[in-house]
CSV table of C-alpha atoms in Angstrom, one decimal:
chain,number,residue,atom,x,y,z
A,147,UNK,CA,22.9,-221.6,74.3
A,148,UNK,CA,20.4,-218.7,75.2
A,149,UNK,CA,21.4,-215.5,75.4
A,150,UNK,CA,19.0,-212.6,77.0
A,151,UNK,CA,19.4,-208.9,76.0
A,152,UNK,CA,18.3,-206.1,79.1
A,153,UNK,CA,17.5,-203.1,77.2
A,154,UNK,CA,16.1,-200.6,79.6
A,155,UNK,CA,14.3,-197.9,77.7
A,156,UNK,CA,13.3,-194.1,78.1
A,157,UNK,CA,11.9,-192.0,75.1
A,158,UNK,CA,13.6,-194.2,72.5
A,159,UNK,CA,10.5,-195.1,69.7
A,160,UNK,CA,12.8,-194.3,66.9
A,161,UNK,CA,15.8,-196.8,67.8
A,162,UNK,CA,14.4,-200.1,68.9
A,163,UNK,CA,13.4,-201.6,65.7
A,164,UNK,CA,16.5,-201.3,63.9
A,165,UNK,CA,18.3,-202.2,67.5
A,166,UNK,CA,16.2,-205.1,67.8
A,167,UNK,CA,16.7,-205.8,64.0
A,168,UNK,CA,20.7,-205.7,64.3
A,169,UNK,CA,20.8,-207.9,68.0
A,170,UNK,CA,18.5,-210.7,65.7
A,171,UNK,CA,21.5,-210.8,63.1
A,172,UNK,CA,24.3,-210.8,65.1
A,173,UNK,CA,23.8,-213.1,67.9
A,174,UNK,CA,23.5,-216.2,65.4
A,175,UNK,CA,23.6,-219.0,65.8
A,176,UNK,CA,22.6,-218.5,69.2
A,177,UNK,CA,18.8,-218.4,70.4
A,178,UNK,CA,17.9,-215.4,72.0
A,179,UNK,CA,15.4,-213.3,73.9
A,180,UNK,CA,15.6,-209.5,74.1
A,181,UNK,CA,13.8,-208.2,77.2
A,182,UNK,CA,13.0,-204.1,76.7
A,183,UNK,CA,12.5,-202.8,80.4
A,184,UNK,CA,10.0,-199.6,79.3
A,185,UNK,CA,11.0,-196.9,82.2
A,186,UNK,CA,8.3,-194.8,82.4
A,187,UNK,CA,8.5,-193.8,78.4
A,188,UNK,CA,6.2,-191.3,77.5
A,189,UNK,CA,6.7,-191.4,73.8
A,190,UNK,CA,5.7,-194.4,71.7
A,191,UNK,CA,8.4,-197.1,72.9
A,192,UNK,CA,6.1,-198.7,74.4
A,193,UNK,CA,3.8,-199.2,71.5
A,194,UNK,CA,6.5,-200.3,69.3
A,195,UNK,CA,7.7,-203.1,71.8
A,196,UNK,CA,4.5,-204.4,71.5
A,197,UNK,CA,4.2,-204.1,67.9
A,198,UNK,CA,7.9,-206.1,68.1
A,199,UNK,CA,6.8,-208.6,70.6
A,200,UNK,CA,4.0,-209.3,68.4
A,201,UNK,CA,6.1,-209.9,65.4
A,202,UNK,CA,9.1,-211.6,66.4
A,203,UNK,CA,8.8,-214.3,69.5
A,204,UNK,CA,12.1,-213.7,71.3
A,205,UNK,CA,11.0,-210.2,72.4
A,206,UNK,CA,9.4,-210.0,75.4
A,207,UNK,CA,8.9,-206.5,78.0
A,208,UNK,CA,8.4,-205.4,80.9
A,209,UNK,CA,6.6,-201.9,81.4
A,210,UNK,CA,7.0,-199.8,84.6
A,211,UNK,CA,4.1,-197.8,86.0
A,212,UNK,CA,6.5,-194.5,85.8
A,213,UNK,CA,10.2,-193.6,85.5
A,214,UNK,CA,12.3,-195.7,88.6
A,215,UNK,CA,15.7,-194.9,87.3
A,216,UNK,CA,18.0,-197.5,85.0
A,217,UNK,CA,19.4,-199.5,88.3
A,218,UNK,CA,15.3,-200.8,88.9
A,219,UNK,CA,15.1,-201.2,84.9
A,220,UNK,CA,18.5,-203.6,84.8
A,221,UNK,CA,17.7,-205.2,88.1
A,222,UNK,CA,13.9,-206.3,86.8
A,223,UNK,CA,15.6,-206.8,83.6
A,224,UNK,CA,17.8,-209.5,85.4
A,225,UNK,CA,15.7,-211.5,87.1
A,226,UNK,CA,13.4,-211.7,84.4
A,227,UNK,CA,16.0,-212.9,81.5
A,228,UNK,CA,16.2,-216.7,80.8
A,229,UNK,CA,19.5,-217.1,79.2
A,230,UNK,CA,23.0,-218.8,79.8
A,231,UNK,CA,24.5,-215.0,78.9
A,232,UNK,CA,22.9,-212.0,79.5
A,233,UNK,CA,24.1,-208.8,77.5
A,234,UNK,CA,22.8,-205.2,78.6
A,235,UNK,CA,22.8,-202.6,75.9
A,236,UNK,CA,21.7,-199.2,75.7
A,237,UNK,CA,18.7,-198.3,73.6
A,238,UNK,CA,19.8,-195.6,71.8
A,239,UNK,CA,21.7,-197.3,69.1
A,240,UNK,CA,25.2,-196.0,70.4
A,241,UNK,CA,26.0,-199.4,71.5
A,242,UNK,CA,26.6,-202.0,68.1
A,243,UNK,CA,25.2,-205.1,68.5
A,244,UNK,CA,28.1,-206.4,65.5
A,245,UNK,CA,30.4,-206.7,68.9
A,246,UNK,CA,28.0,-209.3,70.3
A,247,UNK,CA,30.4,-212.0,68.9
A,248,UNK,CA,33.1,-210.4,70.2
A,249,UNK,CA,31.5,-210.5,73.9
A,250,UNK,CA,31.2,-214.1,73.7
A,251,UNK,CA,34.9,-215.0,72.8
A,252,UNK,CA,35.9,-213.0,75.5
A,253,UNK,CA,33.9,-214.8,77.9
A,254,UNK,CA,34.9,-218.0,76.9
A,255,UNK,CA,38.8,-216.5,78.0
A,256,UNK,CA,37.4,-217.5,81.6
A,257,UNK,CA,35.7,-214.0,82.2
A,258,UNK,CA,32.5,-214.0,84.3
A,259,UNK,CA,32.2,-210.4,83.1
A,260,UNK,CA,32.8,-208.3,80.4
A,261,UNK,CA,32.2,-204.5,80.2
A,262,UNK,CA,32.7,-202.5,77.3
A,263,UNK,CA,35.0,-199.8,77.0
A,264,UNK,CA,34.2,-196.5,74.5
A,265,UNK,CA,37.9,-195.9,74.1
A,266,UNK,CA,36.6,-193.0,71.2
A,267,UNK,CA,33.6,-191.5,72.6
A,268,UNK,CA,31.2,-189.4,70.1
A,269,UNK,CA,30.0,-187.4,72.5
A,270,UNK,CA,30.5,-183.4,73.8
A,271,UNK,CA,33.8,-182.7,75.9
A,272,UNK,CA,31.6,-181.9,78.6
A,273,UNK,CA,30.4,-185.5,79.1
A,274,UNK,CA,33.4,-187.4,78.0
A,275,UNK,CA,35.9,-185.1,80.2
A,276,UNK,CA,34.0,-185.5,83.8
A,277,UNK,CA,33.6,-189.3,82.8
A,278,UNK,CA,37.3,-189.6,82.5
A,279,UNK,CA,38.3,-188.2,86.0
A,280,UNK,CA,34.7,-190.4,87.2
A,281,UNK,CA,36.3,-193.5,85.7
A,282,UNK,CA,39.8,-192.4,87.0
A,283,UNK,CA,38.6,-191.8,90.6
A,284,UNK,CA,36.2,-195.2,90.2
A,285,UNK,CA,39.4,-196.9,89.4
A,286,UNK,CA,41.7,-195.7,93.1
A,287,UNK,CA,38.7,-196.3,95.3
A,288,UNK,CA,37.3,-199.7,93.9
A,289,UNK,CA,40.6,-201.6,92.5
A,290,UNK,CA,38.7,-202.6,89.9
A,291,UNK,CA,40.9,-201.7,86.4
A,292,UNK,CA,38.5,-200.6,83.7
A,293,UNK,CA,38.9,-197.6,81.7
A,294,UNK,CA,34.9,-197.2,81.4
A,295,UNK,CA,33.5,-198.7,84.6
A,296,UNK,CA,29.5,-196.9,83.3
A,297,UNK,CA,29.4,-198.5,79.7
A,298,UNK,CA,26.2,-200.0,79.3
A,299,UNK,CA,27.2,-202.5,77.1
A,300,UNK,CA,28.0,-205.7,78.9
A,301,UNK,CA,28.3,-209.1,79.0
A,302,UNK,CA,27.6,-211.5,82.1
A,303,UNK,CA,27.5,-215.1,82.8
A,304,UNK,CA,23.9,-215.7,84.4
A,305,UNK,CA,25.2,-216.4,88.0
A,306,UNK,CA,26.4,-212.8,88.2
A,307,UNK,CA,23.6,-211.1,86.8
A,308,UNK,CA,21.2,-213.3,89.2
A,309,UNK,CA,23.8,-212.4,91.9
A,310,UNK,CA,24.0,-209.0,91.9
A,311,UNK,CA,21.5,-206.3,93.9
A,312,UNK,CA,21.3,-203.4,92.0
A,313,UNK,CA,19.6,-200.2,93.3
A,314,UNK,CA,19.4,-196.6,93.6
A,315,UNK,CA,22.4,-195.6,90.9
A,316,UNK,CA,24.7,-198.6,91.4
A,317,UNK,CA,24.2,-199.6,87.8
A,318,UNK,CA,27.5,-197.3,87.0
A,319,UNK,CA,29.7,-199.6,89.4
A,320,UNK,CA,27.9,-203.5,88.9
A,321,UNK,CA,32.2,-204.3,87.6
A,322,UNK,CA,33.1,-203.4,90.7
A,323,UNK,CA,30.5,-204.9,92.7
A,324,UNK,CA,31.2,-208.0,90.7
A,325,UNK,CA,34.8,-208.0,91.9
A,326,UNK,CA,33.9,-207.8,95.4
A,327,UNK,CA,31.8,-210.5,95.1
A,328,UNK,CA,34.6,-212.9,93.2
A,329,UNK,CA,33.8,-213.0,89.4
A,330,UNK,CA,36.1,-212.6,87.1
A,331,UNK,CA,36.0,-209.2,85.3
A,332,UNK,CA,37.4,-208.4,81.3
A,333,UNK,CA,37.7,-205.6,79.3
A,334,UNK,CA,36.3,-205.0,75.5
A,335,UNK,CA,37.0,-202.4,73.4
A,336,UNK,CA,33.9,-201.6,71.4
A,337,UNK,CA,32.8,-199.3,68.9
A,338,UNK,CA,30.5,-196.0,69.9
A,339,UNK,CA,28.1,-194.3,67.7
A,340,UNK,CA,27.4,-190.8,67.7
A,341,UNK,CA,23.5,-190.5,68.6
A,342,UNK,CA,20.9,-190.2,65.9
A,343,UNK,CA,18.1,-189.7,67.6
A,344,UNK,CA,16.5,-188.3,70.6
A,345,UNK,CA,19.0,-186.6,73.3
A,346,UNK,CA,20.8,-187.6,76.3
A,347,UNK,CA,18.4,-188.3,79.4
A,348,UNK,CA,21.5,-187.8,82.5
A,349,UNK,CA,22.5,-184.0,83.0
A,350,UNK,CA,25.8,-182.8,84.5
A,351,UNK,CA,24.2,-183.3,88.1
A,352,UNK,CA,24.9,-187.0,87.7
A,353,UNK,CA,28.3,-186.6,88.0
A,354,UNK,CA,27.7,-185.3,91.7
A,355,UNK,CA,25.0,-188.4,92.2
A,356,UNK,CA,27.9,-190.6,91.0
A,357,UNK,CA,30.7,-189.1,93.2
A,358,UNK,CA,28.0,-190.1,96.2
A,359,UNK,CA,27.3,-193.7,94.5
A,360,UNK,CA,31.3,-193.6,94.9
A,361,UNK,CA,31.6,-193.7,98.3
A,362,UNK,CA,28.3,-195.7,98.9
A,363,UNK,CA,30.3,-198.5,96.8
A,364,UNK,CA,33.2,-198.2,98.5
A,365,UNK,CA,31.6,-199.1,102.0
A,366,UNK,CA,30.1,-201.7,100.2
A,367,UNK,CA,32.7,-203.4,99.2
A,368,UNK,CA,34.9,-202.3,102.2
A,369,UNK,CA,33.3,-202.3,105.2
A,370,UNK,CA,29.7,-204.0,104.7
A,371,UNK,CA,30.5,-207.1,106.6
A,372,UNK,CA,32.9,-205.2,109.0
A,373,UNK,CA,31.8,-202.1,109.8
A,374,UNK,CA,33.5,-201.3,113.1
A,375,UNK,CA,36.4,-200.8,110.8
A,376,UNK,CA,34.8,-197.8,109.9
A,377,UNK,CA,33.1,-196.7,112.4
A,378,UNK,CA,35.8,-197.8,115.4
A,379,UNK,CA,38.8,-195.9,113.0
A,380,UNK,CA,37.1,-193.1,112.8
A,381,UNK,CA,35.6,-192.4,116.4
A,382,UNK,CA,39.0,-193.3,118.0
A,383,UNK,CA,40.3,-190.5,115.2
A,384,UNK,CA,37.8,-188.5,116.8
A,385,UNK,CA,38.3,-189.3,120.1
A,386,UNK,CA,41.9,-189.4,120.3
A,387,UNK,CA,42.3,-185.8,119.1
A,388,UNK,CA,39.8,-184.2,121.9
A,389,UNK,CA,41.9,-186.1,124.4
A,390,UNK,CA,45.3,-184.7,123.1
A,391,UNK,CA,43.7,-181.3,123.0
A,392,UNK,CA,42.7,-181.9,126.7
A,393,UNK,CA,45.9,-182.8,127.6
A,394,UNK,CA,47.4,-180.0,126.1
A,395,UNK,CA,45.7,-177.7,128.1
A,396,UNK,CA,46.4,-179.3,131.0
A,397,UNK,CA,49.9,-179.3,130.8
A,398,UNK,CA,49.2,-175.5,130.1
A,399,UNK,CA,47.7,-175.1,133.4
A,400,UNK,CA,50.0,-176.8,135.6
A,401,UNK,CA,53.1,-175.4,133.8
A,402,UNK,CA,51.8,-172.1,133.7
A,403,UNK,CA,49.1,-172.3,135.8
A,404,UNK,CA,47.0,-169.8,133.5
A,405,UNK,CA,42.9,-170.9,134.0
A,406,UNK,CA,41.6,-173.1,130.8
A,407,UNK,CA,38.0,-173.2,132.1
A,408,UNK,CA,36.7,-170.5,129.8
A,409,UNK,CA,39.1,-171.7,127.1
A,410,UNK,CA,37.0,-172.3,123.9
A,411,UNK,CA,39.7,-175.3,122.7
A,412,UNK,CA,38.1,-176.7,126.4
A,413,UNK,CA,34.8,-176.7,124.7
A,414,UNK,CA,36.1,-178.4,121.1
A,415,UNK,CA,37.9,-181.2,123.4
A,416,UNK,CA,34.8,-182.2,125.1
A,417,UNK,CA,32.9,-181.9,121.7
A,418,UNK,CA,35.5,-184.1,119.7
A,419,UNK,CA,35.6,-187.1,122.8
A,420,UNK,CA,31.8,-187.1,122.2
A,421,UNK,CA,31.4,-187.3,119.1
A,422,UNK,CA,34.1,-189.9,119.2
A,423,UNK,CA,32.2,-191.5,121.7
A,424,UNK,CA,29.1,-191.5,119.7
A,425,UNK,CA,30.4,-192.4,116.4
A,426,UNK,CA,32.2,-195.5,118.2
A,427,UNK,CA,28.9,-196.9,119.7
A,428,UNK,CA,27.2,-196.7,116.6
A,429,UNK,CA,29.7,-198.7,115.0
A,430,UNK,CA,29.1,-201.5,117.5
A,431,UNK,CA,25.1,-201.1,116.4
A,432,UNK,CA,26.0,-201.5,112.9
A,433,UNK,CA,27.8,-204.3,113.8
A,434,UNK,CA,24.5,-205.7,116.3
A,435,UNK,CA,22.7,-205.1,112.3
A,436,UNK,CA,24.9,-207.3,110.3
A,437,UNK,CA,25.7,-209.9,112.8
A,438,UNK,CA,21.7,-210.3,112.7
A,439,UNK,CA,21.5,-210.1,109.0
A,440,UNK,CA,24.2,-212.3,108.4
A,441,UNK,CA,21.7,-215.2,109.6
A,442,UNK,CA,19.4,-214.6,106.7
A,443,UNK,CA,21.5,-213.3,103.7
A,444,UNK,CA,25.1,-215.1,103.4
A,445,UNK,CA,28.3,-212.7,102.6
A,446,UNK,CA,29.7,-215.0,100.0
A,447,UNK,CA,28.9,-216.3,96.5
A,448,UNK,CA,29.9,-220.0,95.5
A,449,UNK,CA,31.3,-220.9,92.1
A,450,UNK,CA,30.1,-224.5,92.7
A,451,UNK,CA,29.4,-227.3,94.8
A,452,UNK,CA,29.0,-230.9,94.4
């Protein structure tokens, strides 16, 4: 069996030998490639992925022209990787590559999936507590049950990493996306190392990014195929509550017969219908959009077929 290893990487020179050292000794007796995905580095990581690829043939990279983000460095990562399993791990030497074994035992439970789970973080409270009510908030809105939905450490079965789209800064939800698309997803709880060198590349505003990648996922995975559901629910919210307003006022005029015509509520009732109106025809668009799309790019993903 061949196993691949995505490492994207970003300023980490110091790490990757021993990284790459410690993924060669514990994914015996496996064969293995290790694929670094060089983001726009501008220290020397990518001159010691060279030096590695020259010295050891299962290390092979790709090198970006500049920095496009972690989802374009898994998702290049992905389609380039050869192997039955493919594991992504962060660069940083956080992530142990002693619970590769353990990946691949849980995978053979029937899991198409696995994603790590940092159940003792070494890292500052202000990290680890917005990443709790993230995870938390990831967990209502998707269904998916994981304690640490953004680990980086994963294990998947090649049809799901070939499977998946990933873009912008849907790399924190790929479990979720999974689920939606009908692989089985597990839970593993692995180790975390406190970092030894370099420092964290993602600020506090990614928790804000996230919170948007949220709500992008759960149209996604909601209403991508339908999304009159959306649109339709929400225009006839709209709509419905200008109407009521307008009948309201009516009702004021006729039983009291007190004018409504310079009214500002007048006004809002007119606005709300449309709006409603407006939001309800562009669902039927968005609906014109799939129904077009669907023609090209199926909906679904098959296990197998004889």
């Amino acid at each position: 069996m061949l196993v691949s290893f995505v490492i994207p990487v970003l300023d980490e020179a110091d790490s990757l030998r021993e990284l790459t050292q410690g993924i060669r000794e514990h994914v015996r007796p496996h064969a293995c490639e290790i694929v670094f995905v060089d983001d726009g580095s501008r220290d020397r990581s990518l001159e010691v992925i060279k030096e590695l690829a020259r010295a050891h043939a299962e290390v092979r990279y790709i090198a970006f022209r500049r920095n496009f983000g972690k989802s374009a460095a898994l998702d290049a990562g992905f389609q380039a990787a050869r192997g039955d399993i493919v594991f992504t791990m962060d660069a940083d030497l956080q992530d142990d590559p002693a619970e590769i074994p353990a990946f691949l035992r849980k995978l053979d439970e029937g899991y198409d999936l696995v994603s790590g789970w940092k159940k003792e973080r070494h890292d500052p409270l202000a990290k680890t507590l917005p990443s709790r009510v993230f995870n938390w908030l990831a967990r209502r809105i998707t269904g998916v049950a994981l304690h640490d939905m953004n680990c980086g450490f994963k294990a998947y079965r090649r049809e799901v990493a070939k499977d998946l789209v990933i873009y912008g800064d849907l790399h924190r939800f790929v479990p979720a996306l999974a689920g939606w698309r009908g692989f089985r997803v597990g839970e593993l709880v692995v180790r975390h190392h406190p970092r030894r060198f370099g420092h964290s590349k993602f600020g506090m505003e990614r928790f804000l990014r996230g919170l948007f990648d949220l709500l992008t996922v759960y149209f996604l995975t909601s209403y991508t195929a339908r999304p009159m559901h959306l649109f339709g629910k929400v225009g006839l919210a709209t709509g419905a509550l200008g109407f009521a307003g307008l009948a309201y006022l009516y009702i004021v005029k006729f039983v009291t017969g007190v004018g409504i015509g310079a009214r500002p509520l007048l006004f809002i009732c007119f606005f709300l219908m449309g709006i409603g109106i407006q939001i309800f025809l562009f669902g039927l668009i968005t609906e014109l959009i799939v129904s077009q799309k669907k023609r090209t790019t199926p909906d679904y993903s098959i296990r197998e077929q004889s």
